Amino acid sequence: MPMNPLPIPVQKSPDWALEDKPDINGPRHDFAEQDYSLWDAVGYFLAAKGSLSWAQRSENEQKLFLAMGHAVHHLQDMAQPAHVRNDAHCDAHQDPRFRCGAWLFHDPSEYESNTEDFYGSLPLVGYPDLDLNLFRKARDFWRTGGQWQGIGMSEFSNWNFVSQDTNFIYGYNPLLPVDQINLFPSFYYENPIPDSITYNHVVSSPIDGDLGVMWYVGNQVTDQFSSVGSGYNDKAAALSIFHHDLQTYEFLPHPENTLELNPTTHATARSFLIPRAVAYSAGLVNYFFRGQMKVTGARVYNTGSTTTDSLGVTIVNASSEHTPGNAPFNFSDGRFSLYYETLQGERRSAAPHDRDEVALGQADVLRDQEDKYLSYQIPISQWDRTKPMTLIFDGIVGEERGIVVKEFYPDPLLAFSVDGVEGESPVPNIITVSASYDMGFSWDYKGAFYKPVSDTTLFTGNRVLVHNAINLGEGELLVHFSYIDYMDDEGNIMTGRSENSMARSTDYGQTWELVDFTWQPLLIGAALGSDVFSVYESIVYTGEQSLAGIRIQHPEERGEPRSFQLYQSNALGAPGSWIGAPGLGTGGLPELDYLGSSSFGFAGYLEGDPPGGREGGDFPFDSIMVRTDDGGASYYPS
């Protein structure tokens, strides 16, 4: 280990910034005047989401980001070589006589002052995101040692860059020729290793011309995390302007005066250090919010009680879906708390049905992509159902404590009715959305939207029809609806024209916007009547912003069964995105269900005589269950 050139007891940056060691400066949280460590930030995060009043949550949210800023500041300081090589560089702008030991230790950092002059043009980008598979604790951003070959920020700066007080050493030996250069690492650090002096730069003036030659020392910069940060620093240090005089007139020239740092060496160091500091700062923020949950189902059940409802929620540990490198972080040794908003604007915790159900022990691990069911009781008279719920996990996330927060709306039952007229529509065209949070015992108005209708050839049965609602998850809905027109512009009846539309909501139906949507006719077989202007469709959500749906083809002759074709869209039904399957299924008006991958199920009816006949006579209809496992290329009875 290198010698510390400062015999002054100081606290290490990660110890102070993280406050993750209980044996430093007394029990944890006993750091003098240290209320904004990353450990404190975890507590502020919890209070920012779980405190009773908005004012309390807002105050703690500010403290959260202040504490994170303190930690990020310390991590960024590791990109300043003097900070990782224990240089004394006290630079008190106010009252330096007392803050810097009565001027004895007032020694400002040239690197920092020079960097401030170029603050607006620093090289901030170009370094890749940090893979959190390699950073499993906050301390890893500072130092990882042999675990990951030293990819921490402080290790990179310490191993690859000199500072003004721990510069390279020029070793003078009177027995060697005067021009023999003997360069060595600092007295205190074995790295970086200097190369020979080979680079020279002519110093010139517009008035006086060439003034002389500045000689530089270079060294190899090795980045253990990414090759992007590696390279050759050809201006790591410069020979002092006093070098020649010291070598000529002194028997033992002072090694600390023969090499120096200047604005040019600072600039080359910054080209390596600043982009890395930015990436590591973002990495620490990503790490702090490493825990992620998603809600796959949340339902409020009417228990028959006049005082409480029951909410059941299924969550998935989705950490790897949101972290750089898709790094998984398991949850353990903590508990899940559910908060609801009251009608008075307070945030209160819901009582769990079973306290053990909402807790995780040290050995009870919720691994990445695993799910867990939780249930709570919510007072009916206090709950403001228009506000989202807040689920918080407080426990070990990966290898140390973390807070995981998920805000969500419970999944309501939705009902749609068409009533009221908007604009010049000749038929009711306002679609009203109602929701039930207690399995249909009671219904609340959520919102409304309308389909513009312009039709001068009305016929009995013309109407706006809601085909189906598609739940995209976490409050986002698509509603597929049409205007059914049974008479065309030439007066032909029963042509079954359908003007398809789609509306989208992100808050379970409170607000809506129309979505650009086009539904093509069948791609296979002759199209008759309703095949061109469909009167029936069933659409499901298959995930990753993709839809699947079916179209119906009428038979050419009576008594023959209808056919259907499977369509898929990878852009939520946007025009031009639908692709038809190569095969046709048999049956009338089937309902579509997504089974995963390329598998779909269809429930409908078969028209005409059942296959093989049936005892007791012929039946005009029979129920069918059909399945495809190849995306609609072929079908078989299910």
mmCIF file of C-alpha atoms in Angstrom, residues 93-414:
data_model
loop_
_atom_site.group_PDB
_atom_site.id
_atom_site.type_symbol
_atom_site.label_atom_id
_atom_site.label_comp_id
_atom_site.label_asym_id
_atom_site.label_seq_id
_atom_site.Cartn_x
_atom_site.Cartn_y
_atom_site.Cartn_z
ATOM 1 C CA HIS A 93 -12.785 31.452 -0.326
ATOM 2 C CA GLN A 94 -13.976 32.934 2.939
ATOM 3 C CA ASP A 95 -11.653 33.554 5.871
ATOM 4 C CA PRO A 96 -8.789 31.275 4.718
ATOM 5 C CA ARG A 97 -6.730 32.335 7.735
ATOM 6 C CA PHE A 98 -8.823 30.093 9.962
ATOM 7 C CA ARG A 99 -10.213 27.524 7.535
ATOM 8 C CA CYS A 100 -6.810 26.646 6.115
ATOM 9 C CA GLY A 101 -4.833 26.588 9.353
ATOM 10 C CA ALA A 102 -3.874 30.268 9.418
ATOM 11 C CA TRP A 103 -2.603 30.038 5.807
ATOM 12 C CA LEU A 104 -0.285 27.142 6.607
ATOM 13 C CA PHE A 105 -2.338 24.752 4.498
ATOM 14 C CA HIS A 106 -3.782 27.218 2.001
ATOM 15 C CA ASP A 107 -2.789 25.467 -1.209
ATOM 16 C CA PRO A 108 -5.471 25.768 -3.930
ATOM 17 C CA SER A 109 -5.719 23.077 -6.578
ATOM 18 C CA GLU A 110 -4.528 24.292 -9.955
ATOM 19 C CA TYR A 111 -6.538 21.539 -11.657
ATOM 20 C CA GLU A 112 -9.800 22.749 -10.103
ATOM 21 C CA SER A 113 -9.192 26.431 -10.784
ATOM 22 C CA ASN A 114 -8.187 25.688 -14.371
ATOM 23 C CA THR A 115 -11.222 23.447 -14.900
ATOM 24 C CA GLU A 116 -13.543 26.204 -13.694
ATOM 25 C CA ASP A 117 -12.242 28.387 -16.520
ATOM 26 C CA PHE A 118 -13.549 25.822 -19.039
ATOM 27 C CA TYR A 119 -16.769 24.908 -17.267
ATOM 28 C CA GLY A 120 -18.943 25.621 -20.304
ATOM 29 C CA SER A 121 -16.914 23.471 -22.696
ATOM 30 C CA LEU A 122 -16.076 20.374 -20.671
ATOM 31 C CA PRO A 123 -16.169 17.001 -22.496
ATOM 32 C CA LEU A 124 -19.290 15.552 -20.866
ATOM 33 C CA VAL A 125 -20.310 12.727 -23.218
ATOM 34 C CA GLY A 126 -18.777 9.705 -24.854
ATOM 35 C CA TYR A 127 -18.562 7.219 -21.977
ATOM 36 C CA PRO A 128 -20.940 4.201 -21.976
ATOM 37 C CA ASP A 129 -23.625 3.513 -19.377
ATOM 38 C CA LEU A 130 -22.431 1.537 -16.405
ATOM 39 C CA ASP A 131 -23.528 -2.096 -16.339
ATOM 40 C CA LEU A 132 -25.060 -2.571 -12.900
ATOM 41 C CA ASN A 133 -24.176 -6.259 -12.995
ATOM 42 C CA LEU A 134 -20.691 -5.038 -12.039
ATOM 43 C CA PHE A 135 -21.773 -2.463 -9.448
ATOM 44 C CA ARG A 136 -23.612 -4.348 -6.732
ATOM 45 C CA LYS A 137 -23.088 -1.834 -3.925
ATOM 46 C CA ALA A 138 -22.897 1.947 -3.848
ATOM 47 C CA ARG A 139 -19.307 1.715 -2.609
ATOM 48 C CA ASP A 140 -18.355 -0.079 -5.836
ATOM 49 C CA PHE A 141 -18.583 3.214 -7.713
ATOM 50 C CA TRP A 142 -15.620 4.405 -5.659
ATOM 51 C CA ARG A 143 -13.586 1.221 -5.350
ATOM 52 C CA THR A 144 -14.028 -2.442 -6.280
ATOM 53 C CA GLY A 145 -10.501 -3.779 -5.716
ATOM 54 C CA GLY A 146 -9.904 -7.227 -7.129
ATOM 55 C CA GLN A 147 -13.602 -8.081 -7.396
ATOM 56 C CA TRP A 148 -13.916 -6.375 -10.787
ATOM 57 C CA GLN A 149 -10.218 -5.548 -11.387
ATOM 58 C CA GLY A 150 -10.544 -2.067 -9.950
ATOM 59 C CA ILE A 151 -13.258 -0.377 -11.984
ATOM 60 C CA GLY A 152 -14.096 2.236 -9.344
ATOM 61 C CA MET A 153 -13.779 5.939 -10.101
ATOM 62 C CA SER A 154 -11.174 6.589 -7.420
ATOM 63 C CA GLU A 155 -9.073 3.642 -8.603
ATOM 64 C CA PHE A 156 -9.097 4.889 -12.188
ATOM 65 C CA SER A 157 -7.968 8.382 -11.203
ATOM 66 C CA ASN A 158 -5.384 7.196 -8.685
ATOM 67 C CA TRP A 159 -3.760 4.620 -10.974
ATOM 68 C CA ASN A 160 -3.646 6.705 -14.150
ATOM 69 C CA PHE A 161 -3.061 10.367 -13.240
ATOM 70 C CA VAL A 162 -0.554 12.380 -11.214
ATOM 71 C CA SER A 163 -1.292 15.438 -9.109
ATOM 72 C CA GLN A 164 0.703 18.534 -8.357
ATOM 73 C CA ASP A 165 1.911 17.133 -5.031
ATOM 74 C CA THR A 166 2.425 13.524 -6.159
ATOM 75 C CA ASN A 167 3.909 14.091 -9.583
ATOM 76 C CA PHE A 168 6.426 11.876 -11.354
ATOM 77 C CA ILE A 169 9.958 11.909 -9.943
ATOM 78 C CA TYR A 170 13.007 12.940 -11.904
ATOM 79 C CA GLY A 171 15.912 10.955 -10.519
ATOM 80 C CA TYR A 172 19.257 12.726 -10.913
ATOM 81 C CA ASN A 173 22.427 10.688 -10.858
ATOM 82 C CA PRO A 174 25.709 12.667 -11.214
ATOM 83 C CA LEU A 175 27.474 9.565 -12.539
ATOM 84 C CA LEU A 176 25.211 9.505 -15.598
ATOM 85 C CA PRO A 177 25.343 11.930 -18.522
ATOM 86 C CA VAL A 178 23.619 15.233 -17.932
ATOM 87 C CA ASP A 179 21.020 14.558 -20.610
ATOM 88 C CA GLN A 180 20.117 11.113 -19.233
ATOM 89 C CA ILE A 181 16.492 11.198 -18.083
ATOM 90 C CA ASN A 182 15.526 8.929 -15.205
ATOM 91 C CA LEU A 183 11.785 9.089 -14.551
ATOM 92 C CA PHE A 184 9.936 7.207 -11.816
ATOM 93 C CA PRO A 185 6.433 7.116 -10.333
ATOM 94 C CA SER A 186 5.621 9.263 -7.330
ATOM 95 C CA PHE A 187 7.270 8.544 -3.972
ATOM 96 C CA TYR A 188 3.855 7.533 -2.636
ATOM 97 C CA TYR A 189 2.156 5.697 -5.511
ATOM 98 C CA GLU A 190 3.482 3.008 -7.800
ATOM 99 C CA ASN A 191 1.194 4.124 -10.643
ATOM 100 C CA PRO A 192 1.061 5.664 -13.140
ATOM 101 C CA ILE A 193 4.403 4.725 -14.654
ATOM 102 C CA PRO A 194 5.964 7.524 -16.751
ATOM 103 C CA ASP A 195 7.363 7.007 -20.204
ATOM 104 C CA SER A 196 10.468 8.764 -21.468
ATOM 105 C CA ILE A 197 10.297 12.416 -22.428
ATOM 106 C CA THR A 198 9.569 12.340 -26.126
ATOM 107 C CA TYR A 199 6.854 14.892 -26.781
ATOM 108 C CA ASN A 200 7.749 18.523 -27.296
ATOM 109 C CA HIS A 201 5.634 21.512 -28.054
ATOM 110 C CA VAL A 202 6.919 24.793 -29.428
ATOM 111 C CA VAL A 203 5.743 27.716 -27.338
ATOM 112 C CA SER A 204 5.243 30.791 -29.482
ATOM 113 C CA SER A 205 3.853 34.293 -29.309
ATOM 114 C CA PRO A 206 2.163 36.274 -32.103
ATOM 115 C CA ILE A 207 4.525 39.148 -31.324
ATOM 116 C CA ASP A 208 7.795 37.510 -30.339
ATOM 117 C CA GLY A 209 7.551 34.341 -32.367
ATOM 118 C CA ASP A 210 8.939 31.088 -30.988
ATOM 119 C CA LEU A 211 9.829 31.367 -27.323
ATOM 120 C CA GLY A 212 11.123 27.886 -26.691
ATOM 121 C CA VAL A 213 10.159 24.243 -26.400
ATOM 122 C CA MET A 214 7.963 22.650 -23.713
ATOM 123 C CA TRP A 215 8.709 18.985 -23.042
ATOM 124 C CA TYR A 216 6.074 16.577 -21.769
ATOM 125 C CA VAL A 217 5.999 13.174 -20.090
ATOM 126 C CA GLY A 218 3.330 10.673 -21.085
ATOM 127 C CA ASN A 219 1.836 7.517 -19.632
ATOM 128 C CA GLN A 220 -0.596 4.807 -20.619
ATOM 129 C CA VAL A 221 -4.142 5.253 -19.267
ATOM 130 C CA THR A 222 -5.874 1.927 -18.623
ATOM 131 C CA ASP A 223 -9.615 1.795 -17.970
ATOM 132 C CA GLN A 224 -10.594 -1.534 -16.428
ATOM 133 C CA PHE A 225 -14.319 -0.999 -17.102
ATOM 134 C CA SER A 226 -14.395 0.173 -20.709
ATOM 135 C CA SER A 227 -11.811 0.421 -23.451
ATOM 136 C CA VAL A 228 -13.416 3.748 -24.352
ATOM 137 C CA GLY A 229 -11.665 5.266 -21.349
ATOM 138 C CA SER A 230 -8.248 3.832 -22.187
ATOM 139 C CA GLY A 231 -5.606 5.548 -24.276
ATOM 140 C CA TYR A 232 -2.271 7.268 -24.181
ATOM 141 C CA ASN A 233 -1.954 10.529 -22.284
ATOM 142 C CA ASP A 234 0.964 12.189 -24.056
ATOM 143 C CA LYS A 235 0.855 15.239 -21.784
ATOM 144 C CA ALA A 236 0.565 13.766 -18.306
ATOM 145 C CA ALA A 237 3.225 16.139 -16.884
ATOM 146 C CA ALA A 238 5.623 18.759 -18.200
ATOM 147 C CA LEU A 239 9.246 19.556 -17.481
ATOM 148 C CA SER A 240 9.495 22.675 -15.384
ATOM 149 C CA ILE A 241 10.939 25.827 -16.918
ATOM 150 C CA PHE A 242 13.489 25.618 -14.090
ATOM 151 C CA HIS A 243 14.615 22.156 -15.111
ATOM 152 C CA HIS A 244 17.675 23.220 -17.115
ATOM 153 C CA ASP A 245 18.897 25.692 -14.506
ATOM 154 C CA LEU A 246 18.449 23.241 -11.639
ATOM 155 C CA GLN A 247 20.296 20.546 -13.502
ATOM 156 C CA THR A 248 23.153 22.916 -14.357
ATOM 157 C CA TYR A 249 23.697 24.669 -11.048
ATOM 158 C CA GLU A 250 22.644 22.134 -8.412
ATOM 159 C CA PHE A 251 24.467 18.927 -7.587
ATOM 160 C CA LEU A 252 21.194 17.308 -6.456
ATOM 161 C CA PRO A 253 18.312 19.073 -8.250
ATOM 162 C CA HIS A 254 15.028 19.103 -6.386
ATOM 163 C CA PRO A 255 12.856 16.388 -7.993
ATOM 164 C CA GLU A 256 9.638 18.188 -7.090
ATOM 165 C CA ASN A 257 10.712 21.214 -9.103
ATOM 166 C CA THR A 258 11.745 19.417 -12.256
ATOM 167 C CA LEU A 259 8.204 18.379 -13.290
ATOM 168 C CA GLU A 260 5.022 20.402 -13.194
ATOM 169 C CA LEU A 261 1.383 20.430 -14.246
ATOM 170 C CA ASN A 262 0.027 23.229 -16.405
ATOM 171 C CA PRO A 263 -3.168 24.107 -18.315
ATOM 172 C CA THR A 264 -2.195 21.748 -21.129
ATOM 173 C CA THR A 265 -1.716 18.733 -18.841
ATOM 174 C CA HIS A 266 -4.983 19.573 -17.056
ATOM 175 C CA ALA A 267 -6.843 19.645 -20.375
ATOM 176 C CA THR A 268 -5.577 16.235 -21.457
ATOM 177 C CA ALA A 269 -6.457 14.759 -18.061
ATOM 178 C CA ARG A 270 -9.959 16.189 -18.289
ATOM 179 C CA SER A 271 -10.529 14.480 -21.642
ATOM 180 C CA PHE A 272 -10.214 11.138 -19.808
ATOM 181 C CA LEU A 273 -11.698 12.037 -16.439
ATOM 182 C CA ILE A 274 -14.751 14.223 -17.078
ATOM 183 C CA PRO A 275 -16.772 11.853 -19.349
ATOM 184 C CA ARG A 276 -16.125 9.040 -16.899
ATOM 185 C CA ALA A 277 -17.212 11.200 -13.964
ATOM 186 C CA VAL A 278 -20.492 12.010 -15.737
ATOM 187 C CA ALA A 279 -21.179 8.344 -16.496
ATOM 188 C CA TYR A 280 -20.380 7.271 -12.930
ATOM 189 C CA SER A 281 -22.651 9.985 -11.528
ATOM 190 C CA ALA A 282 -25.524 8.732 -13.695
ATOM 191 C CA GLY A 283 -24.632 5.172 -12.709
ATOM 192 C CA LEU A 284 -24.913 5.977 -9.009
ATOM 193 C CA VAL A 285 -28.353 7.529 -9.594
ATOM 194 C CA ASN A 286 -29.444 4.465 -11.589
ATOM 195 C CA TYR A 287 -28.169 2.263 -8.802
ATOM 196 C CA PHE A 288 -30.105 4.183 -6.142
ATOM 197 C CA PHE A 289 -33.350 3.559 -8.058
ATOM 198 C CA ARG A 290 -32.312 0.003 -9.016
ATOM 199 C CA GLY A 291 -35.373 -1.681 -7.520
ATOM 200 C CA GLN A 292 -38.419 -1.729 -9.793
ATOM 201 C CA MET A 293 -41.830 -3.344 -9.517
ATOM 202 C CA LYS A 294 -44.659 -3.743 -11.963
ATOM 203 C CA VAL A 295 -48.272 -4.512 -11.163
ATOM 204 C CA THR A 296 -49.777 -7.335 -13.200
ATOM 205 C CA GLY A 297 -53.157 -7.293 -11.486
ATOM 206 C CA ALA A 298 -54.853 -5.179 -8.863
ATOM 207 C CA ARG A 299 -58.481 -5.679 -7.910
ATOM 208 C CA VAL A 300 -60.727 -4.266 -5.219
ATOM 209 C CA TYR A 301 -63.190 -6.819 -3.835
ATOM 210 C CA ASN A 302 -66.420 -6.112 -2.017
ATOM 211 C CA THR A 303 -66.166 -8.188 1.135
ATOM 212 C CA GLY A 304 -69.698 -7.498 2.310
ATOM 213 C CA SER A 305 -68.284 -5.286 5.042
ATOM 214 C CA THR A 306 -69.739 -1.805 5.457
ATOM 215 C CA THR A 307 -66.415 -0.406 6.644
ATOM 216 C CA THR A 308 -63.599 -1.907 4.538
ATOM 217 C CA ASP A 309 -62.891 -3.088 1.050
ATOM 218 C CA SER A 310 -60.229 -5.622 0.211
ATOM 219 C CA LEU A 311 -57.502 -4.926 -2.363
ATOM 220 C CA GLY A 312 -55.455 -7.750 -3.835
ATOM 221 C CA VAL A 313 -52.415 -6.879 -5.912
ATOM 222 C CA THR A 314 -49.947 -9.082 -7.759
ATOM 223 C CA ILE A 315 -46.539 -7.529 -8.273
ATOM 224 C CA VAL A 316 -43.450 -8.654 -10.188
ATOM 225 C CA ASN A 317 -39.850 -7.831 -9.329
ATOM 226 C CA ALA A 318 -39.033 -6.093 -12.622
ATOM 227 C CA SER A 319 -35.628 -4.674 -11.725
ATOM 228 C CA SER A 320 -33.766 -6.151 -14.694
ATOM 229 C CA GLU A 321 -36.204 -4.513 -17.110
ATOM 230 C CA HIS A 322 -35.080 -1.035 -16.093
ATOM 231 C CA THR A 323 -31.400 -1.243 -15.148
ATOM 232 C CA PRO A 324 -28.398 -0.760 -17.463
ATOM 233 C CA GLY A 325 -27.098 -4.182 -18.381
ATOM 234 C CA ASN A 326 -30.500 -5.648 -17.382
ATOM 235 C CA ALA A 327 -28.983 -6.301 -13.976
ATOM 236 C CA PRO A 328 -31.261 -8.283 -11.620
ATOM 237 C CA PHE A 329 -31.697 -7.195 -7.993
ATOM 238 C CA ASN A 330 -33.510 -9.536 -5.620
ATOM 239 C CA PHE A 331 -35.746 -8.291 -2.773
ATOM 240 C CA SER A 332 -35.328 -9.709 0.731
ATOM 241 C CA ASP A 333 -35.404 -8.879 4.457
ATOM 242 C CA GLY A 334 -38.118 -6.223 4.268
ATOM 243 C CA ARG A 335 -41.808 -5.641 3.863
ATOM 244 C CA PHE A 336 -44.364 -4.244 1.421
ATOM 245 C CA SER A 337 -46.524 -1.332 2.575
ATOM 246 C CA LEU A 338 -49.569 -0.055 0.697
ATOM 247 C CA TYR A 339 -50.684 3.570 0.951
ATOM 248 C CA TYR A 340 -53.975 5.090 -0.181
ATOM 249 C CA GLU A 341 -55.159 8.694 -0.453
ATOM 250 C CA THR A 342 -57.964 9.861 1.812
ATOM 251 C CA LEU A 343 -60.719 12.288 0.869
ATOM 252 C CA GLN A 344 -58.966 14.795 3.139
ATOM 253 C CA GLY A 345 -55.797 14.614 1.032
ATOM 254 C CA GLU A 346 -53.773 12.519 3.472
ATOM 255 C CA ARG A 347 -51.698 9.469 2.587
ATOM 256 C CA ARG A 348 -52.321 6.578 4.980
ATOM 257 C CA SER A 349 -51.110 2.995 5.118
ATOM 258 C CA ALA A 350 -53.532 0.130 4.556
ATOM 259 C CA ALA A 351 -53.635 -2.750 7.008
ATOM 260 C CA PRO A 352 -52.500 -6.066 5.510
ATOM 261 C CA HIS A 353 -54.788 -9.072 5.814
ATOM 262 C CA ASP A 354 -51.788 -11.117 6.904
ATOM 263 C CA ARG A 355 -48.647 -9.409 8.206
ATOM 264 C CA ASP A 356 -46.511 -12.387 7.238
ATOM 265 C CA GLU A 357 -47.839 -12.247 3.681
ATOM 266 C CA VAL A 358 -46.404 -8.763 3.077
ATOM 267 C CA ALA A 359 -43.003 -9.471 4.668
ATOM 268 C CA LEU A 360 -39.824 -11.019 3.300
ATOM 269 C CA GLY A 361 -37.263 -12.636 5.578
ATOM 270 C CA GLN A 362 -33.545 -12.891 4.988
ATOM 271 C CA ALA A 363 -34.033 -16.282 3.355
ATOM 272 C CA ASP A 364 -37.380 -15.418 1.767
ATOM 273 C CA VAL A 365 -36.156 -13.890 -1.487
ATOM 274 C CA LEU A 366 -38.288 -12.390 -4.245
ATOM 275 C CA ARG A 367 -36.008 -12.913 -7.217
ATOM 276 C CA ASP A 368 -36.001 -10.921 -10.387
ATOM 277 C CA GLN A 369 -39.083 -11.647 -12.545
ATOM 278 C CA GLU A 370 -40.787 -13.558 -9.734
ATOM 279 C CA ASP A 371 -44.240 -12.417 -8.621
ATOM 280 C CA LYS A 372 -45.943 -12.111 -5.257
ATOM 281 C CA TYR A 373 -49.557 -11.642 -4.201
ATOM 282 C CA LEU A 374 -50.384 -9.095 -1.492
ATOM 283 C CA SER A 375 -53.729 -8.154 0.076
ATOM 284 C CA TYR A 376 -54.796 -5.221 2.221
ATOM 285 C CA GLN A 377 -57.880 -3.700 3.844
ATOM 286 C CA ILE A 378 -58.918 -0.152 2.921
ATOM 287 C CA PRO A 379 -61.520 1.914 4.836
ATOM 288 C CA ILE A 380 -64.415 2.578 2.468
ATOM 289 C CA SER A 381 -65.427 5.935 3.945
ATOM 290 C CA GLN A 382 -61.894 7.410 3.776
ATOM 291 C CA TRP A 383 -60.549 6.179 0.438
ATOM 292 C CA ASP A 384 -60.352 8.635 -2.467
ATOM 293 C CA ARG A 385 -60.718 6.203 -5.361
ATOM 294 C CA THR A 386 -59.690 8.783 -7.963
ATOM 295 C CA LYS A 387 -56.090 8.844 -6.668
ATOM 296 C CA PRO A 388 -53.447 6.191 -7.309
ATOM 297 C CA MET A 389 -52.248 3.715 -4.708
ATOM 298 C CA THR A 390 -48.597 3.700 -3.608
ATOM 299 C CA LEU A 391 -46.863 0.395 -2.895
ATOM 300 C CA ILE A 392 -43.460 0.578 -1.164
ATOM 301 C CA PHE A 393 -40.924 -2.136 -0.457
ATOM 302 C CA ASP A 394 -38.374 -1.220 2.220
ATOM 303 C CA GLY A 395 -35.668 -3.836 2.606
ATOM 304 C CA ILE A 396 -32.600 -5.320 0.998
ATOM 305 C CA VAL A 397 -32.498 -4.705 -2.754
ATOM 306 C CA GLY A 398 -29.607 -6.713 -4.094
ATOM 307 C CA GLU A 399 -26.966 -6.515 -1.373
ATOM 308 C CA GLU A 400 -27.949 -3.430 0.633
ATOM 309 C CA ARG A 401 -30.964 -1.466 1.739
ATOM 310 C CA GLY A 402 -33.120 0.171 -0.871
ATOM 311 C CA ILE A 403 -36.597 1.578 -1.405
ATOM 312 C CA VAL A 404 -38.792 0.371 -4.267
ATOM 313 C CA VAL A 405 -41.895 2.401 -5.128
ATOM 314 C CA LYS A 406 -44.761 1.652 -7.479
ATOM 315 C CA GLU A 407 -47.782 3.900 -7.987
ATOM 316 C CA PHE A 408 -50.805 2.300 -9.634
ATOM 317 C CA TYR A 409 -54.558 2.384 -9.990
ATOM 318 C CA PRO A 410 -56.512 -0.741 -9.105
ATOM 319 C CA ASP A 411 -57.956 -2.482 -12.159
ATOM 320 C CA PRO A 412 -61.661 -1.617 -12.285
ATOM 321 C CA LEU A 413 -64.410 -3.378 -14.152
ATOM 322 C CA LEU A 414 -65.338 -1.129 -17.057
#
